[in-house]
mmCIF file of C-alpha atoms in Angstrom:
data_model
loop_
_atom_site.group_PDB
_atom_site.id
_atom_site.type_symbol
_atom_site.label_atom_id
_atom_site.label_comp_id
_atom_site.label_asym_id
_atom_site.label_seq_id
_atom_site.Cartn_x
_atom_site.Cartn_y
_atom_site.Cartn_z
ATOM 1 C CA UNK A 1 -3.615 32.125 13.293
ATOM 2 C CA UNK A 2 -5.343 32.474 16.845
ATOM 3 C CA UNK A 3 -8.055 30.186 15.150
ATOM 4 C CA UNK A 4 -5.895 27.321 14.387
ATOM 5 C CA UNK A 5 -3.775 27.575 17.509
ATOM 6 C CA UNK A 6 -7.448 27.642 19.986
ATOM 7 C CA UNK A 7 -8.683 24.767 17.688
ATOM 8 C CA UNK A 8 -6.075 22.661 18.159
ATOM 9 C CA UNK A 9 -6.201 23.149 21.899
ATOM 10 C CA UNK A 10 -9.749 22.381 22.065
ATOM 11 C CA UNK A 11 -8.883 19.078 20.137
ATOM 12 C CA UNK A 12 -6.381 18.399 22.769
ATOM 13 C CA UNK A 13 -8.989 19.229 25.590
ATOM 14 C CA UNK A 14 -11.394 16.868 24.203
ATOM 15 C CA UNK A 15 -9.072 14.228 23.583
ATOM 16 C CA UNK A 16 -7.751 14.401 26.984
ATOM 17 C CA UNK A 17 -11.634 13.691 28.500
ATOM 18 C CA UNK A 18 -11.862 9.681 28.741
ATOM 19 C CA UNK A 19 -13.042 8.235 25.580
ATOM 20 C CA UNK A 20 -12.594 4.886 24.260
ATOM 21 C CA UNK A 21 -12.078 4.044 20.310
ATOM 22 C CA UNK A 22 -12.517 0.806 18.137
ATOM 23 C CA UNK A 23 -9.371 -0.046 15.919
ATOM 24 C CA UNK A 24 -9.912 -3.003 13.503
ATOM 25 C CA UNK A 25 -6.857 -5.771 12.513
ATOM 26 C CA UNK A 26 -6.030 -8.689 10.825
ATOM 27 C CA UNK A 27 -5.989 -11.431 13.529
ATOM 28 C CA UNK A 28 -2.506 -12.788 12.798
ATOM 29 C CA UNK A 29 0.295 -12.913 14.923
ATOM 30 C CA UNK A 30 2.015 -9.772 13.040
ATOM 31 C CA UNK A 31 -1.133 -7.967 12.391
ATOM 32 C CA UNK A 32 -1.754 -7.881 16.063
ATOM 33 C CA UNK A 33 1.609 -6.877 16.925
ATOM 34 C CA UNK A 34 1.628 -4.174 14.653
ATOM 35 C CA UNK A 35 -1.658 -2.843 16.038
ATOM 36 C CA UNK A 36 -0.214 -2.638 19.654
ATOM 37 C CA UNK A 37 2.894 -0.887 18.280
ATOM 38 C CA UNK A 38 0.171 2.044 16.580
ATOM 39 C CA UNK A 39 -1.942 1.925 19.826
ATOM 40 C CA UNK A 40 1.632 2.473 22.159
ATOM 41 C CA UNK A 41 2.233 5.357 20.110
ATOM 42 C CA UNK A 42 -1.397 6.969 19.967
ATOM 43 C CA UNK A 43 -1.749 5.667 23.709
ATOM 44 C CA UNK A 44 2.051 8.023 24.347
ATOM 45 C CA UNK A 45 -0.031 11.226 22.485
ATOM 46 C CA UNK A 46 -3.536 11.003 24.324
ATOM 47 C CA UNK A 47 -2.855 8.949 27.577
ATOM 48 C CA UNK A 48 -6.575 9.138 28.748
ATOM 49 C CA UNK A 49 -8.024 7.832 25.751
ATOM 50 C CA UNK A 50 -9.296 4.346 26.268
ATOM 51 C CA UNK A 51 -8.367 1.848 22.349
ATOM 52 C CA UNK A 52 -10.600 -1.931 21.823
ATOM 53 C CA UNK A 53 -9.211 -3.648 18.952
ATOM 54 C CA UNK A 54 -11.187 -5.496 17.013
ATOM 55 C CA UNK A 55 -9.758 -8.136 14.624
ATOM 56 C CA UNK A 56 -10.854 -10.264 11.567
ATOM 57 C CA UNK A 57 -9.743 -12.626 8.892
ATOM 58 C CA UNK A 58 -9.564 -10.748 5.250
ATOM 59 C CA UNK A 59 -10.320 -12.864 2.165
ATOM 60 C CA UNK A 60 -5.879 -12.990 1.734
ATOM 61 C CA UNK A 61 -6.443 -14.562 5.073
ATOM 62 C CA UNK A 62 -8.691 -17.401 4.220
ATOM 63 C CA UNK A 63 -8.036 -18.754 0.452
ATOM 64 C CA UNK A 64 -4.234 -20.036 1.109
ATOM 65 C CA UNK A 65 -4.706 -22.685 -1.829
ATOM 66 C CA UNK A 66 -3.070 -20.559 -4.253
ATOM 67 C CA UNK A 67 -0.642 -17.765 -4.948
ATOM 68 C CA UNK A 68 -1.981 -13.868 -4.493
ATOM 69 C CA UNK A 69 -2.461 -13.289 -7.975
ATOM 70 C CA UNK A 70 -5.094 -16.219 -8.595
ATOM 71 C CA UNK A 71 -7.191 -15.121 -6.092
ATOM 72 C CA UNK A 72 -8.308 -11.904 -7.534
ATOM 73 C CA UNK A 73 -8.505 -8.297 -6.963
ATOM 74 C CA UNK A 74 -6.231 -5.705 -4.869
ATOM 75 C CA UNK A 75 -7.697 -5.581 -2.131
ATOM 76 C CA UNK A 76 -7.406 -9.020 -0.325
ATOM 77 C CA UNK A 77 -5.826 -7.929 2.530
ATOM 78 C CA UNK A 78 -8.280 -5.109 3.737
ATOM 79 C CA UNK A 79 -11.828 -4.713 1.932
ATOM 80 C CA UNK A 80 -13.265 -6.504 5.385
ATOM 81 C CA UNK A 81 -11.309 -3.928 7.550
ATOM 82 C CA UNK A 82 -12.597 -1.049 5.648
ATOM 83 C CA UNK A 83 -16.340 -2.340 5.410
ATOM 84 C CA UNK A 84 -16.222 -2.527 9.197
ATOM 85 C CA UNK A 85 -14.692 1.350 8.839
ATOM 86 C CA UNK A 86 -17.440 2.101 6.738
ATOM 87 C CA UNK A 87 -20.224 0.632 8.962
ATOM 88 C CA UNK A 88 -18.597 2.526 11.987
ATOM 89 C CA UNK A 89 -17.984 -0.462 13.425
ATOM 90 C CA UNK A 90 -14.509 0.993 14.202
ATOM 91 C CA UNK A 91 -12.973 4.500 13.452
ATOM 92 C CA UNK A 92 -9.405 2.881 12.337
ATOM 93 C CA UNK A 93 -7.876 0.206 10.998
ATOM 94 C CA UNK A 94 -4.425 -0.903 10.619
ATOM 95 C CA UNK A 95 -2.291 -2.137 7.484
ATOM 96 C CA UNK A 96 0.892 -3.327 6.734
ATOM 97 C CA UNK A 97 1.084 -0.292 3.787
ATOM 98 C CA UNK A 98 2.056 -2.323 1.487
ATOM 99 C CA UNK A 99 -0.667 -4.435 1.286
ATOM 100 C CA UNK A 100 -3.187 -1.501 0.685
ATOM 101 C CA UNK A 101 -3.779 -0.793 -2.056
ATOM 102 C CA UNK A 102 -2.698 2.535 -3.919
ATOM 103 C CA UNK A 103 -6.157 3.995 -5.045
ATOM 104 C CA UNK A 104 -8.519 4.338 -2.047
ATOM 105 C CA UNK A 105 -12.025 3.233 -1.611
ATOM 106 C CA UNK A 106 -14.397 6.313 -1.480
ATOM 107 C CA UNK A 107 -14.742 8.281 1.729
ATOM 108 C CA UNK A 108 -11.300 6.441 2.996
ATOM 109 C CA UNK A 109 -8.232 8.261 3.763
ATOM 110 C CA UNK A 110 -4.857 7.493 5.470
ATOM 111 C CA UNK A 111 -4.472 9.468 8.444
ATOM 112 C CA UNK A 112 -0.994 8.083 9.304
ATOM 113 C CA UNK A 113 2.320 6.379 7.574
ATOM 114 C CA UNK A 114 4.344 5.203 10.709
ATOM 115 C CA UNK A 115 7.784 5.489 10.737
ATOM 116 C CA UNK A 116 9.579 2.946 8.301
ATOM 117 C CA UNK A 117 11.074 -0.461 9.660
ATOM 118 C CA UNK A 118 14.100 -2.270 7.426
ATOM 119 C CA UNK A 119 12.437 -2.388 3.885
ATOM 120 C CA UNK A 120 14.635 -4.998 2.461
ATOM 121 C CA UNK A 121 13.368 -8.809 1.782
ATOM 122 C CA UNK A 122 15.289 -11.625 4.473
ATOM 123 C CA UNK A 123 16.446 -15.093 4.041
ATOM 124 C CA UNK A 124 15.360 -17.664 6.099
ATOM 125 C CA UNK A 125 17.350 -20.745 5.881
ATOM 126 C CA UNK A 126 16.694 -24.841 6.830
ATOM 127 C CA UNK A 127 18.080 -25.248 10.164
ATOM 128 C CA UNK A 128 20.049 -27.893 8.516
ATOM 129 C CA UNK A 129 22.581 -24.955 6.693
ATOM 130 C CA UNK A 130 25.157 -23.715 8.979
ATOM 131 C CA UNK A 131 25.403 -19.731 10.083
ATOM 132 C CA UNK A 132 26.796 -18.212 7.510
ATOM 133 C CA UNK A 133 25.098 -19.564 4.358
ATOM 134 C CA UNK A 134 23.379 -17.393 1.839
ATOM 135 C CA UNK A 135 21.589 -17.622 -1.611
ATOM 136 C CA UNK A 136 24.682 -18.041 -3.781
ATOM 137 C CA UNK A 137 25.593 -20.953 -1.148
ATOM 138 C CA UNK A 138 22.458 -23.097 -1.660
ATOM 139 C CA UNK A 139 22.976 -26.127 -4.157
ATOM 140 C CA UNK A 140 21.517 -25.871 -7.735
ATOM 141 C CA UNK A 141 18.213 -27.264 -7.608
ATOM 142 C CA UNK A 142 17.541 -25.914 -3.728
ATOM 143 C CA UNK A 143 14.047 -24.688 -3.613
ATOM 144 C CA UNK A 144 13.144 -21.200 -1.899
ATOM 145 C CA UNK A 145 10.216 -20.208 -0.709
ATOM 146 C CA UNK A 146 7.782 -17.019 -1.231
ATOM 147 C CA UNK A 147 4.500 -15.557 -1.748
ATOM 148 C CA UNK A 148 5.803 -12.915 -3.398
ATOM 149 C CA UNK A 149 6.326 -12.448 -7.160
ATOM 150 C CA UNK A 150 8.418 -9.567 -7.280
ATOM 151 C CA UNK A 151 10.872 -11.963 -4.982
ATOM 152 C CA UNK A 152 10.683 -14.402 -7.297
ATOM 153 C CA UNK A 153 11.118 -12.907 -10.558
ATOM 154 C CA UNK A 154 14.089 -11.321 -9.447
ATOM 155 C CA UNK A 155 15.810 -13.483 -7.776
ATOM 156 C CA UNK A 156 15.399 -16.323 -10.708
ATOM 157 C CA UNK A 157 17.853 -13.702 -12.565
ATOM 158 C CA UNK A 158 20.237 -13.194 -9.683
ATOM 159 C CA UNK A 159 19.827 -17.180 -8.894
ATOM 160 C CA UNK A 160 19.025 -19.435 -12.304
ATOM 161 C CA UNK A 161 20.440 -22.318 -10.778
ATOM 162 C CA UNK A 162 17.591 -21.938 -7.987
ATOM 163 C CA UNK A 163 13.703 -23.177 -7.324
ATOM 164 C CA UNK A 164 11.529 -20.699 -6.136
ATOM 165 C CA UNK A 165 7.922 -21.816 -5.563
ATOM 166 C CA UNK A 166 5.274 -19.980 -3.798
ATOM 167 C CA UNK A 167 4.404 -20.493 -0.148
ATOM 168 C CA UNK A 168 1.299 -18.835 1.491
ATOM 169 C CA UNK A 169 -0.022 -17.699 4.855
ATOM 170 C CA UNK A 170 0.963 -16.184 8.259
ATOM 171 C CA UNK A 171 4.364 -15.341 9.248
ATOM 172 C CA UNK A 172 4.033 -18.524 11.644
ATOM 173 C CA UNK A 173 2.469 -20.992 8.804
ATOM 174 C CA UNK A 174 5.336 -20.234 6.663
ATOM 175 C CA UNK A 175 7.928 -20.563 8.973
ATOM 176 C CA UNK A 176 6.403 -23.863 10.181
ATOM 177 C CA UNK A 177 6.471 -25.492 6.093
ATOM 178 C CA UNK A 178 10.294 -24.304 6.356
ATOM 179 C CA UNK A 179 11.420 -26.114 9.646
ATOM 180 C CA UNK A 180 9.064 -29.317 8.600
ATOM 181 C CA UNK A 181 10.953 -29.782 5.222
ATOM 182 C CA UNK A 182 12.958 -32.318 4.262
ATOM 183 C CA UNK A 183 15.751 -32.518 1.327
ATOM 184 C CA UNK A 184 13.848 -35.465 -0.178
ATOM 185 C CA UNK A 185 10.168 -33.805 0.877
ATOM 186 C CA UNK A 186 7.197 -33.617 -2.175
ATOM 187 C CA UNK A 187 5.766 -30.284 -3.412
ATOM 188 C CA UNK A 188 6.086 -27.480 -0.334
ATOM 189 C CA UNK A 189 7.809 -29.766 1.926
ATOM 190 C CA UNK A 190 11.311 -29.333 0.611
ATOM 191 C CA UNK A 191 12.101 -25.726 1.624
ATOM 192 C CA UNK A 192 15.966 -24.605 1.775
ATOM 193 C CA UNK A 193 14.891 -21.175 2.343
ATOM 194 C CA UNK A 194 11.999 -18.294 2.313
ATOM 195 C CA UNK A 195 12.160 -14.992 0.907
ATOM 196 C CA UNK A 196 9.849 -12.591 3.101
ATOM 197 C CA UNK A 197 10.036 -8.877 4.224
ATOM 198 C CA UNK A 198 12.051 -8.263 6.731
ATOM 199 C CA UNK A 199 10.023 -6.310 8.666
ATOM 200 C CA UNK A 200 7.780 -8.687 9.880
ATOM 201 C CA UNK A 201 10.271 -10.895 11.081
ATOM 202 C CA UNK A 202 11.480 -8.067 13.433
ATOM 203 C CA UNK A 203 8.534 -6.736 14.731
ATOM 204 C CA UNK A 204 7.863 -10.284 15.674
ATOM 205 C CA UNK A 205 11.357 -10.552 17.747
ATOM 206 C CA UNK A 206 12.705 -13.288 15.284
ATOM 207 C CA UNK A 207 15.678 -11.257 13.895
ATOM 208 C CA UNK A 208 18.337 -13.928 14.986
ATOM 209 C CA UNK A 209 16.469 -16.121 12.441
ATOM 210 C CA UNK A 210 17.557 -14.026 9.443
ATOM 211 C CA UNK A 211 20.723 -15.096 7.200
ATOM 212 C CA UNK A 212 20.524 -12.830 4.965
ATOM 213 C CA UNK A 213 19.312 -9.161 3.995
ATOM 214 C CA UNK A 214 18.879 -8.992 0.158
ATOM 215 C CA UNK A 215 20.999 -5.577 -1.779
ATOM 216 C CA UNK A 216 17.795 -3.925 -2.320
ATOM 217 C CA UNK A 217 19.935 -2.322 -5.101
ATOM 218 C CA UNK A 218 19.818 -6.017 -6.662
ATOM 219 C CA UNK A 219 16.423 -6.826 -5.194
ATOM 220 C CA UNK A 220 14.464 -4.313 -5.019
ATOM 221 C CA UNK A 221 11.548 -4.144 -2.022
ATOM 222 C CA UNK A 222 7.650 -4.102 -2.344
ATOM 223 C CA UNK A 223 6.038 -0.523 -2.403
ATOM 224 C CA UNK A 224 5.347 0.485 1.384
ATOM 225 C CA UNK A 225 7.293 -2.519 2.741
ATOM 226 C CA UNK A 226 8.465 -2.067 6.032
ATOM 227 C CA UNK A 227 5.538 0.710 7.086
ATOM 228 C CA UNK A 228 2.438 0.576 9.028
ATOM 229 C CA UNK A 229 -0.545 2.911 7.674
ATOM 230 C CA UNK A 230 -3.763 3.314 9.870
ATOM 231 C CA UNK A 231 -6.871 3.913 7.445
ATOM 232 C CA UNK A 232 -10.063 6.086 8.464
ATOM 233 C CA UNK A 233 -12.810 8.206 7.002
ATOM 234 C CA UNK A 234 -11.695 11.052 5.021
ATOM 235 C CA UNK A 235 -14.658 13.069 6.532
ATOM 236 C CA UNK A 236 -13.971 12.058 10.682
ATOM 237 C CA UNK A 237 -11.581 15.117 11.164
ATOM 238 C CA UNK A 238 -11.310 13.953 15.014
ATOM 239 C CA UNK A 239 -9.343 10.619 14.096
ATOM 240 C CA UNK A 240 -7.343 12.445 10.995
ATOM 241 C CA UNK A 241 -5.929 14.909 13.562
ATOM 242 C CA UNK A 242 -5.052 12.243 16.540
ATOM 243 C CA UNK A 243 -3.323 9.814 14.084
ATOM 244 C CA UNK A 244 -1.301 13.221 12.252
ATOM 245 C CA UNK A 245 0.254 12.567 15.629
ATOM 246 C CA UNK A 246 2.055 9.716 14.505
ATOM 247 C CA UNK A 247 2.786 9.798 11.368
ATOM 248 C CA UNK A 248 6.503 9.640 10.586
ATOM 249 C CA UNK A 249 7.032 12.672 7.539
ATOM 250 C CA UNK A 250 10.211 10.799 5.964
ATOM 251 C CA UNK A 251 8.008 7.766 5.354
ATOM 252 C CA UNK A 252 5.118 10.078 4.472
ATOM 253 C CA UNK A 253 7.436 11.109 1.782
ATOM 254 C CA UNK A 254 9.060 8.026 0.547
ATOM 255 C CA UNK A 255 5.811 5.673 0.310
ATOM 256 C CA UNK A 256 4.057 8.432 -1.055
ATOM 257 C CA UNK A 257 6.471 8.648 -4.076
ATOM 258 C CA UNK A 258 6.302 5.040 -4.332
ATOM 259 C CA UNK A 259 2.396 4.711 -4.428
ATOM 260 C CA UNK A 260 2.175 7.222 -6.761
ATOM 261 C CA UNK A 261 4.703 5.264 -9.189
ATOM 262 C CA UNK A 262 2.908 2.190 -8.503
ATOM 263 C CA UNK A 263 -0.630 3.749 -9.139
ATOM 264 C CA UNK A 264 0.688 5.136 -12.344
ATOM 265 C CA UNK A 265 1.635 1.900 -13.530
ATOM 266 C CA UNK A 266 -1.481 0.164 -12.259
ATOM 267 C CA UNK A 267 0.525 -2.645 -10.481
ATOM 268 C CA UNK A 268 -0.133 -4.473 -7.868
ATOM 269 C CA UNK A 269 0.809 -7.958 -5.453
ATOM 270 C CA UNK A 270 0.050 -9.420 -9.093
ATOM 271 C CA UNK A 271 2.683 -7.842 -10.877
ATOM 272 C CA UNK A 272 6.982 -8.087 -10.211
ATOM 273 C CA UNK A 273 7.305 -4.653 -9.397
ATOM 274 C CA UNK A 274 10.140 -2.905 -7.222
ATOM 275 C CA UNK A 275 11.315 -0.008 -5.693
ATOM 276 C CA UNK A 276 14.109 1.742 -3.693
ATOM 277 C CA UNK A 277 14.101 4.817 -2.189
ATOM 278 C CA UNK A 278 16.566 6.933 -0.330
ATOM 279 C CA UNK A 279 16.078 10.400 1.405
ATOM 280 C CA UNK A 280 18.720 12.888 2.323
ATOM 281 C CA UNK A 281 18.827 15.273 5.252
ATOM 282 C CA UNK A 282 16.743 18.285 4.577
ATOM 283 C CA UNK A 283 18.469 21.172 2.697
ATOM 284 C CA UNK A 284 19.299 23.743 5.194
ATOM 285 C CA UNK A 285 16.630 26.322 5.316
ATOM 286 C CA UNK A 286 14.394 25.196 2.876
ATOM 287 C CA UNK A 287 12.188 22.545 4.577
ATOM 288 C CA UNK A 288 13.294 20.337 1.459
ATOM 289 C CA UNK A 289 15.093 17.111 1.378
ATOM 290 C CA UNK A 290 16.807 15.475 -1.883
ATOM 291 C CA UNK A 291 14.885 12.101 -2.648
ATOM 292 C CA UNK A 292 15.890 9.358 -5.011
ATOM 293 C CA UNK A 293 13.372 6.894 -6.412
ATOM 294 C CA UNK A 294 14.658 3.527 -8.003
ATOM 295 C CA UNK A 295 11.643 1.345 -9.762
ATOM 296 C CA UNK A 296 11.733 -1.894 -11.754
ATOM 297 C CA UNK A 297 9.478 -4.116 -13.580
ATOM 298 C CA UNK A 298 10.642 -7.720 -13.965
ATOM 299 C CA UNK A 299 9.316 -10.297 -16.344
ATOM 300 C CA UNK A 300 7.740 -13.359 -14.180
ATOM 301 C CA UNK A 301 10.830 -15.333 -15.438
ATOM 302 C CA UNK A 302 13.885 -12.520 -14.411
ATOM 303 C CA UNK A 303 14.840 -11.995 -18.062
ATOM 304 C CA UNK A 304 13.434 -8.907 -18.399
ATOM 305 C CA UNK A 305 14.263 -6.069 -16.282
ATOM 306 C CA UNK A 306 12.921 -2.368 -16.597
ATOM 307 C CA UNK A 307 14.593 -0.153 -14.199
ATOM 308 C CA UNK A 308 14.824 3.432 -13.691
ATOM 309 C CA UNK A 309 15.520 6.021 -11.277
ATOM 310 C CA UNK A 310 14.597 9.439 -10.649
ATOM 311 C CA UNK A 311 16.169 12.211 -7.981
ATOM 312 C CA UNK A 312 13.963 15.697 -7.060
ATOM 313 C CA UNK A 313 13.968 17.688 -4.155
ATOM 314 C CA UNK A 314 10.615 17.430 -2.407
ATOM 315 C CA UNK A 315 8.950 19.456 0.427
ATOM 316 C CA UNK A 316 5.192 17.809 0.532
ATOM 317 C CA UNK A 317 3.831 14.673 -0.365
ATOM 318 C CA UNK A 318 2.445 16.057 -3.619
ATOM 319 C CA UNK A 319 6.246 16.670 -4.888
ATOM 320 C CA UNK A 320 6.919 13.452 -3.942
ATOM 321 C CA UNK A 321 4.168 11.718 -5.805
ATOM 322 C CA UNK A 322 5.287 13.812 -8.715
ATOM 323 C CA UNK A 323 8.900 11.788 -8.028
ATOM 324 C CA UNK A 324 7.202 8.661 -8.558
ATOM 325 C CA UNK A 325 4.549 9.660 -11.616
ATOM 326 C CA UNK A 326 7.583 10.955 -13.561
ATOM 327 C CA UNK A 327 9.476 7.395 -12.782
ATOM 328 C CA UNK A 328 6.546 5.345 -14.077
ATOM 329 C CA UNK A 329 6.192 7.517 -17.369
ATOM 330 C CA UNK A 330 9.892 6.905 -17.866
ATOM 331 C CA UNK A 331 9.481 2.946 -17.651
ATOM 332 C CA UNK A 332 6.468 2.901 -19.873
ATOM 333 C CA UNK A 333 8.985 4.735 -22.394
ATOM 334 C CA UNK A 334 11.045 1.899 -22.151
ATOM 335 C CA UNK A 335 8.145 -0.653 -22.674
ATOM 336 C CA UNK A 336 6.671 -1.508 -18.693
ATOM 337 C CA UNK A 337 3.292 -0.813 -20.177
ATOM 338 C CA UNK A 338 3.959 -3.433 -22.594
ATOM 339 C CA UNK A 339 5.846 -6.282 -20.167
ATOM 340 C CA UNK A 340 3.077 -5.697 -17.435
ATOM 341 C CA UNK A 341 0.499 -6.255 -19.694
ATOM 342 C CA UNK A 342 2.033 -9.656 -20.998
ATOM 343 C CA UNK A 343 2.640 -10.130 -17.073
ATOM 344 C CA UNK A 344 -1.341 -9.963 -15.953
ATOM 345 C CA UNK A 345 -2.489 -12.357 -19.158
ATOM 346 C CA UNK A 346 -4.072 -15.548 -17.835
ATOM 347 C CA UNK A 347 -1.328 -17.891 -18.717
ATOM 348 C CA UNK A 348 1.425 -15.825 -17.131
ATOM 349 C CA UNK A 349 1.317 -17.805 -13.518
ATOM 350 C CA UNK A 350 3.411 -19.399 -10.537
ATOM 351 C CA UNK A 351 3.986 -22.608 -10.302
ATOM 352 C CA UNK A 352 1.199 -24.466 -8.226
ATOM 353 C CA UNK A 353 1.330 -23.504 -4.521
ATOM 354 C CA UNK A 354 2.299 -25.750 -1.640
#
């Protein structure tokens, strides 16, 4: 005990001597704000400490041609980030969470999940619909926006009468192709609305442009939507114990039972798959808390729904992943295994992108 306590105040001592520390990002608009969020809260913890962000386009960054899926491979988002990691270019890098993906490169470790923003999907309208309109409202034929195929397959059940076609790039770029559209526009100019995660949208101070927040009982969010995870080396002991700092334990918990479901499942950004998760108050005097894990997996054309929940009480992150393996096995009882495979064959695509 007088161990732990003296090394943690030595960690503390040394942390409080001036030292300065290389974080890498995406260069976008969002990615950038959501590194200065993570560096306000580390900068809160060690005041003296001195954080240089460096920042870099990712291969998701570059090939906007086509939807996610086409591209190739699950890690489009952050290999670049973590080779700089590796090289010790930097000693952290920050992710959206749900764009990392759920099995780790070797040596690589998440030292933080910060604390959850709004997980649920928004609605973006034309400035030509009044305040007020939502999905339901849009005329049959409207086409909606997203890069997202989880968005998409599900809301082509909720919404037949709808378009959805897939959109690409920054927050910004997509925002832009909305605004610019026209009713009578060709291919990716005719936007009545975007689908995206809300999150983003509110970090970036845009809220007033939302018109709707999708049920995420009905639509059910992207794994780790809505939280920021900051990535390191599994062996640099120094950065896991400054970012342990931050890291929010309900979101620890929730995302963790969601990765675990996802990585059991062996989805992806190129597979419709969904998840909601609630978490009650801690039972009194056990350290526990009650949490309830909702997954789907949706045929690319929202006829086909697989959906499932599962409720445990959970203390640590590996009773929580244990929440999310036991909700995968019970959807590949009901056939996921089956409809995801038919979902990843080559012919299974969106429509061309705009």
């Amino acid at each position: 005990r007088t161990h732990t306590i003296s090394t943690a105040v030595l960690f503390f001592i040394h942390m409080a001597t001036t030292m300065t520390i290389k974080v890498g990002s995406r260069k976008s608009q969002l990615a950038m704000r959501q590194t200065e969020m993570v560096l306000g809260m580390l900068q809160a913890q060690f005041p003296t400490t001195k954080f240089e962000v460096a920042s870099l386009e990712t291969v998701g960054d570059k090939v906007l041609d086509r939807p996610l899926q086409q591209v190739g491979g699950k890690s489009l988002f952050t290999k670049e980030l973590e080779e700089e990691l590796a090289s010790g270019a930097v000693r952290m890098v920050v992710h959206s969470l749900k764009d990392l993906p759920t099995t780790l490169p070797p040596g690589m470790a998440i030292g933080a999940m910060c604390k959850r923003e709004d997980p649920r999907d928004a609605v973006i309208f034309h400035p030509r619909f009044v305040a007020g309109t939502k999905l339901a409202d849009l005329p049959a034929g409207s086409t909606v926006g997203t890069s997202s195929l989880r968005r998409s397959a599900q809301l082509k059940a909720l919404y037949p009468q709808l378009v959805f076609e897939s959109v690409r790039g920054n927050l910004n770029t997509r925002l832009s192709k909305l605004e610019n559209s026209t009713e009578d526009g060709g291919e990716g100019h005719r936007f009545s609305a975007l689908v995206l995660a809300a999150a983003g949208v509110i970090r970036l101070g845009w809220s007033a442009k939302i018109g709707e927040l999708l049920d995420p009982n009905t639509c059910l969010y992207a794994v780790g939507q809505g939280s920021i995870a900051v990535e390191c080396l599994a062996s640099d002991a120094e950065m896991l114990q400054m970012l342990a700092s931050i890291c929010d334990r309900d979101t620890l918990l929730c995302c963790s039972a969601e990765r675990a479901f996802m990585r059991t499942l062996e989805g992806g950004c190129s597979v419709p798959l969904g998840v909601r998760t609630q978490l009650s108050a801690n039972e009194a005097g056990t350290g526990a808390a009650s949490l309830e894990l909702c997954g789907s997996v949706t045929s690319l054309d929202g006829t086909v729904t697989i959906k499932d929940k599962v409720a445990q009480s959970v203390a640590t992150v590996k009773d929580a992943e244990l929440v999310g393996v036991e909700l995968a096995n019970l959807l590949k009882a009901k056939g996921a295994q089956e409809l995801l495979q038919a979902i990843r064959a080559p012919e299974t695509l969106l429509p061309r992108p705009s």
